[in-house]
Short mmCIF file of C-alpha atoms and ligand atoms in Angstrom, two decimals:
data_model
loop_
_atom_site.label_atom_id
_atom_site.label_comp_id
_atom_site.label_asym_id
_atom_site.label_seq_id
_atom_site.Cartn_x
_atom_site.Cartn_y
_atom_site.Cartn_z
CA MET U 80 302.72 284.87 74.59
CA ASN U 81 304.35 287.62 72.57
CA ILE U 82 304.88 286.56 68.99
CA LEU U 83 306.96 288.11 66.22
CA LEU U 84 306.16 287.18 62.63
CA VAL U 85 308.83 288.09 60.07
CA GLY U 86 307.70 288.97 56.55
CA SER U 87 305.25 291.10 54.59
CA GLY U 88 303.42 289.14 51.88
CA GLY U 89 300.10 287.39 51.45
CA ARG U 90 301.45 284.25 53.11
CA GLU U 91 302.43 286.34 56.12
CA HIS U 92 298.96 287.92 56.29
CA ALA U 93 297.39 284.45 56.28
CA LEU U 94 299.78 283.29 59.02
CA ALA U 95 299.16 286.48 61.05
CA TRP U 96 295.41 285.96 60.67
CA ALA U 97 295.68 282.40 61.99
CA LEU U 98 298.12 283.31 64.78
CA SER U 99 295.94 286.20 65.89
CA ALA U 100 293.12 283.75 66.66
CA SER U 101 295.25 281.73 69.08
CA PRO U 102 294.06 281.55 72.69
CA MET U 103 297.76 281.53 73.65
CA LEU U 104 298.45 284.92 72.10
CA THR U 105 299.06 288.05 74.14
CA LYS U 106 300.54 290.31 71.49
CA LEU U 107 301.37 289.75 67.82
CA TYR U 108 304.01 291.86 66.09
CA CYS U 109 304.91 291.66 62.43
CA ALA U 110 308.09 293.00 60.81
CA PRO U 111 307.58 294.73 58.49
CA GLY U 112 304.00 293.62 57.61
CA ASN U 113 301.57 295.38 55.27
CA ALA U 114 298.26 297.27 55.43
CA GLY U 115 296.22 294.09 55.88
CA ILE U 116 298.49 292.57 58.51
CA ALA U 117 298.15 295.84 60.45
CA GLU U 118 294.52 294.88 61.13
CA VAL U 119 295.57 291.80 63.15
CA ALA U 120 299.07 292.66 64.37
CA GLU U 121 301.24 295.61 65.32
CA CYS U 122 303.52 296.21 62.36
CA VAL U 123 307.05 297.36 63.10
CA PRO U 124 309.10 298.98 60.33
CA ILE U 125 312.06 296.60 60.42
CA PRO U 126 312.94 295.00 57.08
CA ALA U 127 312.96 291.19 57.10
CA THR U 128 316.58 291.41 55.90
CA ASP U 129 317.83 293.33 58.98
CA PHE U 130 318.68 290.39 61.24
CA PRO U 131 320.42 292.37 64.03
CA ALA U 132 317.48 294.80 64.32
CA LEU U 133 314.97 291.91 64.38
CA VAL U 134 316.86 290.18 67.18
CA GLU U 135 317.20 293.44 69.16
CA PHE U 136 313.49 294.13 68.77
CA ALA U 137 312.62 290.59 69.89
CA LYS U 138 314.77 290.93 72.97
CA SER U 139 313.40 294.36 73.89
CA ARG U 140 309.75 293.26 73.55
CA ARG U 141 310.27 289.95 75.31
CA ILE U 142 309.20 287.91 72.30
CA ASP U 143 308.44 284.31 73.32
CA PHE U 144 308.36 282.86 69.83
CA ALA U 145 309.34 284.08 66.37
CA VAL U 146 307.79 282.77 63.17
CA ILE U 147 310.06 283.19 60.14
CA ALA U 148 307.93 282.87 57.02
CA ALA U 149 310.31 283.13 54.06
CA ASP U 150 313.10 280.97 52.64
CA ALA U 151 315.58 283.84 52.26
CA GLN U 152 315.58 284.43 56.03
CA LEU U 153 315.72 280.74 56.92
CA VAL U 154 318.49 279.94 54.42
CA GLY U 155 320.25 283.12 55.61
CA GLY U 156 320.31 281.87 59.22
CA LEU U 157 317.76 284.08 61.01
CA TRP U 158 316.60 281.10 63.08
CA ASP U 159 320.14 280.63 64.40
CA ARG U 160 320.35 284.34 65.32
CA PHE U 161 317.09 284.27 67.28
CA GLU U 162 317.92 281.06 69.11
CA ALA U 163 321.45 282.26 69.94
CA ALA U 164 319.81 285.27 71.59
CA GLY U 165 317.53 282.99 73.65
CA ILE U 166 314.40 283.51 71.54
CA ARG U 167 312.55 280.41 70.44
CA ALA U 168 311.77 280.41 66.72
CA LEU U 169 310.23 278.24 64.05
CA GLY U 170 313.03 276.78 61.94
CA PRO U 171 314.63 275.22 60.15
CA SER U 172 318.14 276.23 61.14
CA LYS U 173 320.50 277.57 58.50
CA ALA U 174 322.16 274.16 58.23
CA ALA U 175 318.85 272.30 57.79
CA ALA U 176 317.49 274.92 55.36
CA VAL U 177 319.84 273.29 52.83
CA LEU U 178 316.63 271.34 52.11
CA GLU U 179 315.61 274.36 50.01
CA GLY U 180 318.95 276.13 49.69
CA SER U 181 320.72 273.51 47.56
CA LYS U 182 318.97 271.58 44.82
CA GLY U 183 322.07 269.42 44.36
CA PHE U 184 322.13 268.43 48.04
CA VAL U 185 318.48 267.37 47.87
CA LYS U 186 318.99 265.36 44.69
CA ASP U 187 321.93 263.52 46.28
CA LEU U 188 319.82 262.85 49.37
CA CYS U 189 317.01 261.45 47.22
CA ALA U 190 319.48 259.10 45.52
CA GLU U 191 320.97 258.08 48.87
CA ILE U 192 317.68 257.18 50.55
CA GLY U 193 315.64 256.11 47.53
CA ILE U 194 313.19 258.99 47.17
CA PRO U 195 311.53 258.97 43.73
CA THR U 196 312.57 262.01 41.70
CA ALA U 197 313.84 262.89 38.21
CA ALA U 198 317.14 261.32 37.08
CA TYR U 199 319.86 263.97 37.37
CA ARG U 200 323.51 264.94 37.66
CA ARG U 201 325.29 267.93 39.21
CA PHE U 202 327.79 270.01 37.21
CA ARG U 203 330.37 272.72 37.72
CA ASP U 204 331.32 273.20 34.07
CA PRO U 205 329.26 273.73 30.90
CA ALA U 206 330.81 271.14 28.58
CA THR U 207 330.04 268.06 30.69
CA ALA U 208 326.59 269.47 31.56
CA LYS U 209 325.75 269.84 27.87
CA ALA U 210 326.98 266.35 27.08
CA PHE U 211 324.83 264.89 29.85
CA ALA U 212 321.75 266.84 28.69
CA ASP U 213 322.18 265.20 25.27
CA THR U 214 322.06 261.74 26.85
CA ILE U 215 318.79 262.59 28.68
CA GLY U 216 317.01 263.93 25.58
CA PHE U 217 314.59 266.84 25.32
CA PRO U 218 312.83 268.51 26.97
CA VAL U 219 315.45 268.62 29.70
CA VAL U 220 315.39 270.61 32.94
CA ILE U 221 318.31 272.89 33.89
CA LYS U 222 318.43 274.23 37.47
CA ALA U 223 320.72 276.66 39.26
CA ASP U 224 321.80 275.02 42.52
CA GLY U 225 320.95 277.79 45.01
CA LEU U 226 318.01 280.10 45.77
CA ALA U 227 317.15 282.23 42.74
CA ALA U 228 313.94 283.92 43.88
CA GLY U 229 311.87 281.16 42.31
CA LYS U 230 313.44 281.72 38.89
CA GLY U 231 316.37 279.29 38.75
CA VAL U 232 314.70 276.61 36.57
CA ILE U 233 314.70 276.46 32.78
CA ILE U 234 312.84 273.78 30.86
CA ALA U 235 314.71 273.47 27.56
CA ALA U 236 312.78 272.02 24.61
CA SER U 237 315.79 271.46 22.32
CA LYS U 238 319.56 271.05 22.35
CA ALA U 239 320.00 274.69 21.32
CA GLU U 240 317.83 275.91 24.20
CA SER U 241 319.52 273.62 26.67
CA ASP U 242 323.03 274.74 25.64
CA ARG U 243 321.92 278.36 25.93
CA ALA U 244 320.42 277.78 29.39
CA ILE U 245 323.57 276.06 30.64
CA ASP U 246 325.81 278.87 29.37
CA PHE U 247 323.44 281.49 30.82
CA MET U 248 323.63 279.95 34.30
CA PHE U 249 327.40 279.50 34.33
CA GLU U 250 327.80 283.08 33.07
CA GLY U 251 325.97 284.27 36.22
CA GLY U 252 322.50 284.77 34.70
CA PHE U 253 320.95 283.77 38.04
CA GLY U 254 323.74 285.28 40.11
CA ASP U 255 325.75 283.15 42.49
CA SER U 256 323.09 280.44 42.60
CA GLY U 257 324.34 279.25 39.18
CA HIS U 258 327.95 278.41 40.05
CA GLU U 259 326.74 274.82 40.19
CA ILE U 260 323.82 273.44 38.20
CA VAL U 261 321.63 270.35 38.13
CA VAL U 262 320.59 268.80 34.81
CA GLU U 263 317.60 266.51 35.13
CA GLU U 264 314.99 264.52 33.34
CA PHE U 265 311.65 266.21 32.54
CA MET U 266 308.79 264.63 34.48
CA GLU U 267 305.33 264.54 32.97
CA GLY U 268 302.25 264.73 35.17
CA GLU U 269 300.13 267.02 37.34
CA GLU U 270 301.89 269.15 39.97
CA ALA U 271 300.68 269.54 43.53
CA SER U 272 302.04 270.92 46.78
CA PHE U 273 301.91 269.00 50.02
CA PHE U 274 302.84 270.35 53.44
CA ALA U 275 304.02 268.67 56.62
CA LEU U 276 305.38 269.85 59.95
CA SER U 277 308.44 268.36 61.65
CA ASP U 278 309.90 268.75 65.12
CA GLY U 279 313.18 267.14 64.05
CA LYS U 280 312.00 263.63 64.80
CA ASN U 281 308.23 263.46 64.59
CA VAL U 282 306.23 264.62 61.60
CA ILE U 283 302.56 265.40 61.05
CA PRO U 284 300.78 266.03 57.77
CA LEU U 285 299.35 269.48 57.15
CA ALA U 286 297.38 269.61 53.89
CA GLY U 287 297.69 269.66 50.12
CA ALA U 288 297.15 272.48 47.65
CA GLN U 289 297.62 273.35 44.02
CA ASP U 290 299.30 276.54 42.85
CA HIS U 291 299.15 278.30 39.45
CA LYS U 292 302.67 279.48 38.67
CA ARG U 293 302.30 280.95 35.18
CA VAL U 294 301.07 284.50 34.82
CA GLY U 295 298.38 283.87 32.19
CA ASP U 296 295.10 281.96 31.85
CA GLY U 297 295.61 278.41 30.62
CA ASP U 298 299.03 278.28 32.33
CA VAL U 299 300.90 280.34 29.75
CA GLY U 300 303.51 283.10 30.04
CA PRO U 301 306.34 283.62 32.49
CA ASN U 302 306.59 281.93 35.87
CA THR U 303 305.49 283.96 38.90
CA GLY U 304 305.52 283.38 42.64
CA GLY U 305 301.99 281.99 42.17
CA MET U 306 298.80 283.57 40.78
CA GLY U 307 296.28 281.58 42.80
CA ALA U 308 295.78 278.32 44.66
CA TYR U 309 293.21 276.02 46.13
CA SER U 310 293.04 273.35 48.80
CA PRO U 311 292.41 270.47 48.96
CA ALA U 312 293.85 269.45 45.58
CA PRO U 313 291.72 266.57 44.22
CA VAL U 314 294.83 265.01 42.59
CA LEU U 315 296.25 264.49 46.11
CA THR U 316 293.88 261.84 47.40
CA PRO U 317 294.04 260.92 51.10
CA ALA U 318 295.82 257.71 50.05
CA LEU U 319 298.44 259.67 48.11
CA GLU U 320 298.96 262.03 51.06
CA ALA U 321 299.55 259.07 53.36
CA ARG U 322 301.99 257.68 50.81
CA ALA U 323 303.78 261.02 50.57
CA MET U 324 304.33 260.94 54.34
CA ASP U 325 305.83 257.44 54.02
CA ILE U 326 307.98 257.81 50.93
CA PHE U 327 309.10 261.45 51.15
CA VAL U 328 308.55 263.13 54.52
CA ARG U 329 309.51 260.49 57.09
CA PRO U 330 312.64 259.24 55.27
CA THR U 331 313.82 262.82 54.68
CA VAL U 332 313.40 263.93 58.29
CA ALA U 333 315.07 260.71 59.49
CA ALA U 334 318.01 261.27 57.10
CA PHE U 335 318.44 264.85 58.30
CA ALA U 336 318.47 263.59 61.90
CA ARG U 337 321.13 260.97 61.04
CA LYS U 338 323.26 263.68 59.46
CA GLY U 339 322.95 265.79 62.63
CA LEU U 340 320.93 268.47 60.81
CA GLY U 341 317.68 268.03 62.79
CA TYR U 342 315.02 269.38 60.41
CA MET U 343 312.49 271.38 62.44
CA GLY U 344 309.81 273.42 60.67
CA VAL U 345 307.51 273.23 57.68
CA LEU U 346 308.31 270.88 54.79
CA TYR U 347 306.82 271.92 51.49
CA LEU U 348 306.88 269.15 48.92
CA GLY U 349 306.57 270.10 45.28
CA LEU U 350 305.30 266.87 43.75
CA MET U 351 304.73 265.66 40.22
CA ILE U 352 301.98 263.05 40.10
CA THR U 353 303.25 260.95 37.20
CA LYS U 354 301.75 257.80 35.75
CA ASN U 355 304.34 255.92 37.80
CA GLY U 356 303.29 257.58 41.06
CA PRO U 357 304.34 260.74 42.90
CA LYS U 358 307.87 262.08 42.35
CA LEU U 359 309.64 264.93 44.09
CA VAL U 360 310.14 268.11 42.06
CA GLU U 361 311.62 270.08 44.95
CA TYR U 362 311.51 270.71 48.67
CA ASN U 363 310.96 274.10 50.29
CA CYS U 364 311.56 274.89 53.95
CA ARG U 365 308.46 277.04 54.60
CA PHE U 366 304.81 277.54 53.77
CA GLY U 367 303.99 278.35 50.15
CA ASP U 368 302.71 281.69 48.93
CA PRO U 369 299.83 281.61 47.90
CA GLU U 370 299.34 278.09 49.32
CA ALA U 371 299.29 279.33 52.94
CA GLN U 372 296.37 281.57 52.00
CA VAL U 373 294.24 278.48 51.28
CA LEU U 374 295.63 276.27 54.06
CA MET U 375 295.00 278.69 56.91
CA PRO U 376 291.24 279.19 56.27
CA ARG U 377 290.84 275.38 56.36
CA LEU U 378 292.74 274.88 59.61
CA LYS U 379 290.43 274.25 62.57
CA SER U 380 293.17 273.72 65.18
CA ASP U 381 295.38 276.38 66.71
CA LEU U 382 298.33 277.17 64.43
CA LEU U 383 300.45 278.67 67.20
CA THR U 384 300.21 275.55 69.40
CA ALA U 385 301.29 273.38 66.47
CA LEU U 386 304.26 275.55 65.48
CA LEU U 387 305.41 275.72 69.11
CA ALA U 388 305.11 271.96 69.44
CA ALA U 389 307.37 271.64 66.39
CA ARG U 390 309.94 273.99 67.93
CA ASP U 391 309.84 272.20 71.27
CA GLY U 392 310.11 268.69 69.84
CA VAL U 393 306.71 267.52 71.07
CA LEU U 394 304.78 266.83 67.87
CA SER U 395 304.32 263.12 68.63
CA ASP U 396 300.62 262.36 69.12
CA PHE U 397 299.80 265.86 67.93
CA ASP U 398 296.78 265.97 65.66
CA LEU U 399 295.62 268.90 63.55
CA ARG U 400 292.01 269.22 62.44
CA TRP U 401 291.05 270.56 59.02
CA LYS U 402 287.69 271.71 57.72
CA ASP U 403 286.11 269.64 54.96
CA GLU U 404 285.44 272.90 53.10
CA ALA U 405 287.56 273.93 50.13
CA ALA U 406 289.41 277.22 49.94
CA LEU U 407 290.50 279.07 46.80
CA THR U 408 292.52 282.24 46.44
CA VAL U 409 292.87 284.54 43.44
CA VAL U 410 295.95 286.77 43.33
CA MET U 411 295.28 290.31 42.13
CA ALA U 412 298.49 291.78 40.76
CA SER U 413 299.79 295.01 39.23
CA LYS U 414 300.09 295.17 35.45
CA GLY U 415 303.62 294.23 34.40
CA TYR U 416 304.18 291.61 37.13
CA PRO U 417 306.33 289.45 37.20
CA GLY U 418 308.31 292.22 35.45
CA ALA U 419 308.29 295.92 36.31
CA TYR U 420 305.00 297.47 37.53
CA GLU U 421 303.64 300.80 38.76
CA LYS U 422 303.18 301.50 42.46
CA GLY U 423 301.01 303.81 44.49
CA HIS U 424 297.53 303.42 42.95
CA GLU U 425 294.61 303.50 45.39
CA ILE U 426 292.65 300.23 45.75
CA PHE U 427 288.83 300.50 45.69
CA GLY U 428 286.12 298.08 46.76
CA LEU U 429 287.92 296.25 49.55
CA ASP U 430 285.11 296.59 52.10
CA ALA U 431 282.40 295.56 49.64
CA ALA U 432 284.42 292.46 48.70
CA ALA U 433 285.29 291.53 52.28
CA SER U 434 281.64 291.59 53.37
CA LEU U 435 280.61 288.84 50.92
CA PRO U 436 279.98 285.32 52.31
CA GLY U 437 283.05 283.16 52.85
CA ILE U 438 285.51 285.89 51.81
CA THR U 439 288.78 286.78 53.52
CA LEU U 440 291.15 289.27 51.92
CA PHE U 441 294.83 288.61 52.50
CA HIS U 442 297.01 291.56 51.56
CA ALA U 443 300.40 291.12 49.89
CA GLY U 444 301.84 294.35 48.42
CA THR U 445 299.71 297.01 50.10
CA GLU U 446 300.38 300.07 52.19
CA ARG U 447 298.18 302.56 54.04
CA ARG U 448 298.83 306.15 52.89
CA ASP U 449 296.71 309.07 54.17
CA GLY U 450 293.91 306.72 55.13
CA LYS U 451 293.89 305.03 51.71
CA ILE U 452 295.07 301.53 50.84
CA VAL U 453 297.46 301.63 47.89
CA ALA U 454 299.09 298.93 45.76
CA VAL U 455 302.85 298.81 46.26
CA GLY U 456 303.75 295.30 45.11
CA GLY U 457 303.62 293.01 42.08
CA ARG U 458 301.28 290.62 43.86
CA VAL U 459 298.93 292.94 45.75
CA LEU U 460 295.95 291.03 47.13
CA ASN U 461 294.82 287.45 47.69
CA VAL U 462 291.05 287.25 47.42
CA THR U 463 290.30 284.09 49.33
CA ALA U 464 287.02 282.22 49.58
CA THR U 465 285.84 279.09 51.33
CA GLY U 466 282.98 276.99 50.03
CA LYS U 467 281.54 273.49 50.16
CA ASP U 468 283.75 272.55 47.20
CA VAL U 469 286.29 274.16 44.85
CA ALA U 470 283.50 275.27 42.48
CA GLU U 471 281.67 277.21 45.18
CA ALA U 472 284.89 278.71 46.54
CA GLN U 473 285.84 279.75 43.00
CA ALA U 474 282.48 281.41 42.29
CA ARG U 475 282.64 283.30 45.58
CA ALA U 476 286.24 284.40 45.08
CA TYR U 477 285.59 285.76 41.58
CA ASP U 478 282.45 287.58 42.76
CA ALA U 479 284.64 289.34 45.33
CA VAL U 480 287.42 289.99 42.79
CA SER U 481 284.88 291.77 40.56
CA ARG U 482 284.23 294.34 43.32
CA ILE U 483 287.91 295.33 43.65
CA HIS U 484 289.91 297.50 41.29
CA TRP U 485 292.84 299.84 40.99
CA ASN U 486 294.58 301.41 38.08
CA GLY U 487 296.45 298.58 36.33
CA SER U 488 295.19 295.58 38.31
CA PHE U 489 294.94 292.15 36.70
CA HIS U 490 294.28 288.56 37.73
CA ARG U 491 293.93 285.12 36.20
CA SER U 492 290.32 284.16 35.58
CA ASP U 493 290.79 280.37 35.65
CA ILE U 494 292.13 279.60 39.13
CA GLY U 495 290.97 276.11 40.04
CA TRP U 496 290.52 274.87 36.47
CA ARG U 497 292.22 271.51 37.01
CA ALA U 498 290.00 270.68 39.97
CA LEU U 499 286.84 271.67 38.07
CA LYS U 500 287.83 269.72 34.95
CA ARG U 501 287.85 266.42 36.87
P1 LIG X 8 311.22 274.63 41.14
O1 LIG X 8 311.86 275.99 41.24
O2 LIG X 8 312.13 273.51 41.43
O3 LIG X 8 309.88 274.60 41.79
O4 LIG X 8 310.83 274.47 39.61
C1 LIG X 8 309.92 275.37 39.03
C2 LIG X 8 308.96 274.63 38.16
O5 LIG X 8 309.65 273.96 37.11
C3 LIG X 8 308.23 273.52 38.90
O6 LIG X 8 307.13 274.00 39.59
C4 LIG X 8 307.85 272.62 37.74
O7 LIG X 8 306.70 273.12 37.09
C5 LIG X 8 309.00 272.75 36.81
N1 LIG X 8 309.94 271.63 36.98
C6 LIG X 8 311.04 271.60 37.76
N2 LIG X 8 311.67 270.41 37.66
C7 LIG X 8 310.97 269.69 36.76
C8 LIG X 8 311.12 268.38 36.19
N3 LIG X 8 312.17 267.60 36.50
N4 LIG X 8 310.21 267.96 35.29
C9 LIG X 8 309.17 268.76 34.95
N5 LIG X 8 308.97 269.99 35.43
C10 LIG X 8 309.86 270.47 36.33
N1 LIG X 9 303.87 279.09 45.54
C1 LIG X 9 305.21 278.71 45.36
C2 LIG X 9 306.10 278.96 46.49
O1 LIG X 9 305.71 279.44 47.53
O2 LIG X 9 307.29 278.64 46.36
#
């Protein structure tokens, strides 16, 4: 089969790496890809945002299946474009991507079908939002309704902060995504990510992981896309995962089917494990980044077969096998991220790091220039290790990280701390 993967980050490299091992694969293309993806796929210089060019390319190269990795493309309707042109693709559709595209929709759905989540209300004007925040007490969580590149959430510690956050969103601080906001209760607990795959009717569990969203050691500083992750996450016991399938995944997919929205694709559950059990923080309609970088090295079964089965509605009785090993990834980033950063510095030590036991390097913001690999992104590399447990994977990953450098690189040095503290 000819496969087209759309995207260019570390998640996409991990997916390309897994897809490239499929016995069903004839040729793997990636648009636009990066220097690491180019080692396992043919990269084509079409931006992920250019839907007409992606569809034209897929038609001209007789693509049998397209894998769309990022929320912006799914929420923007790229699945619908591919399918309308006769090209099978991993969803969800634009309509079903509302799962990630509207926080308010998801909160209403949770209320409708009894999914445990934070108490909330939706607002279109600041005065009533502020009054409601007062009734909840502080800290309170203020969220822009739509996609905001992972930034649309403010946890306000006081009334002053909460009022400021509400005004900021309605004044367009997060762009259009803030024309409607959600005000909700702050949930206390440990966060974890859990992934499942749906064909619209049938669902199978994938695996759990834990991300590190803050930029600094000890979980301080601004939120990022994720500075590292590991899988499995000890907080997500097998019993909790089974429960998550029963109380979140199956009811949600069934509700989407009843509404005629047929949710096909990956479900990413952001969970808060509170003292009263797991509660939903948010849903995403795709694999996580960097969570995919620790899921893929643990997957024993063929990823392509599973994703195709989801697309074709034949996931019933499908069973994915996972390695017992742990995987841990450390994000190496450019100084300044998640703010402004320099580009174009050559990266040294990649081969030495990659040759260490258990190490796989997934590239994020890299480019090949004149035979050199240079850093061109905020998140640049995912140094990923497997090991018999999180501790071994962590030691191996940091050994590899120590071999790699470029001008202005940085990383967190405590990825995995929650798992090791247990
Ligand atoms: P989201 O964009 O929905 O993932 O939110 C970003 C981060 O904000 C989450 O990963 C949580 O750490 C935090 N968060 C969001 N909602 C809540 C909540 N109701 N209670 C506590 N933390 C939250
Ligand atoms: N790691 C967080 C995300 O992919 O949304």
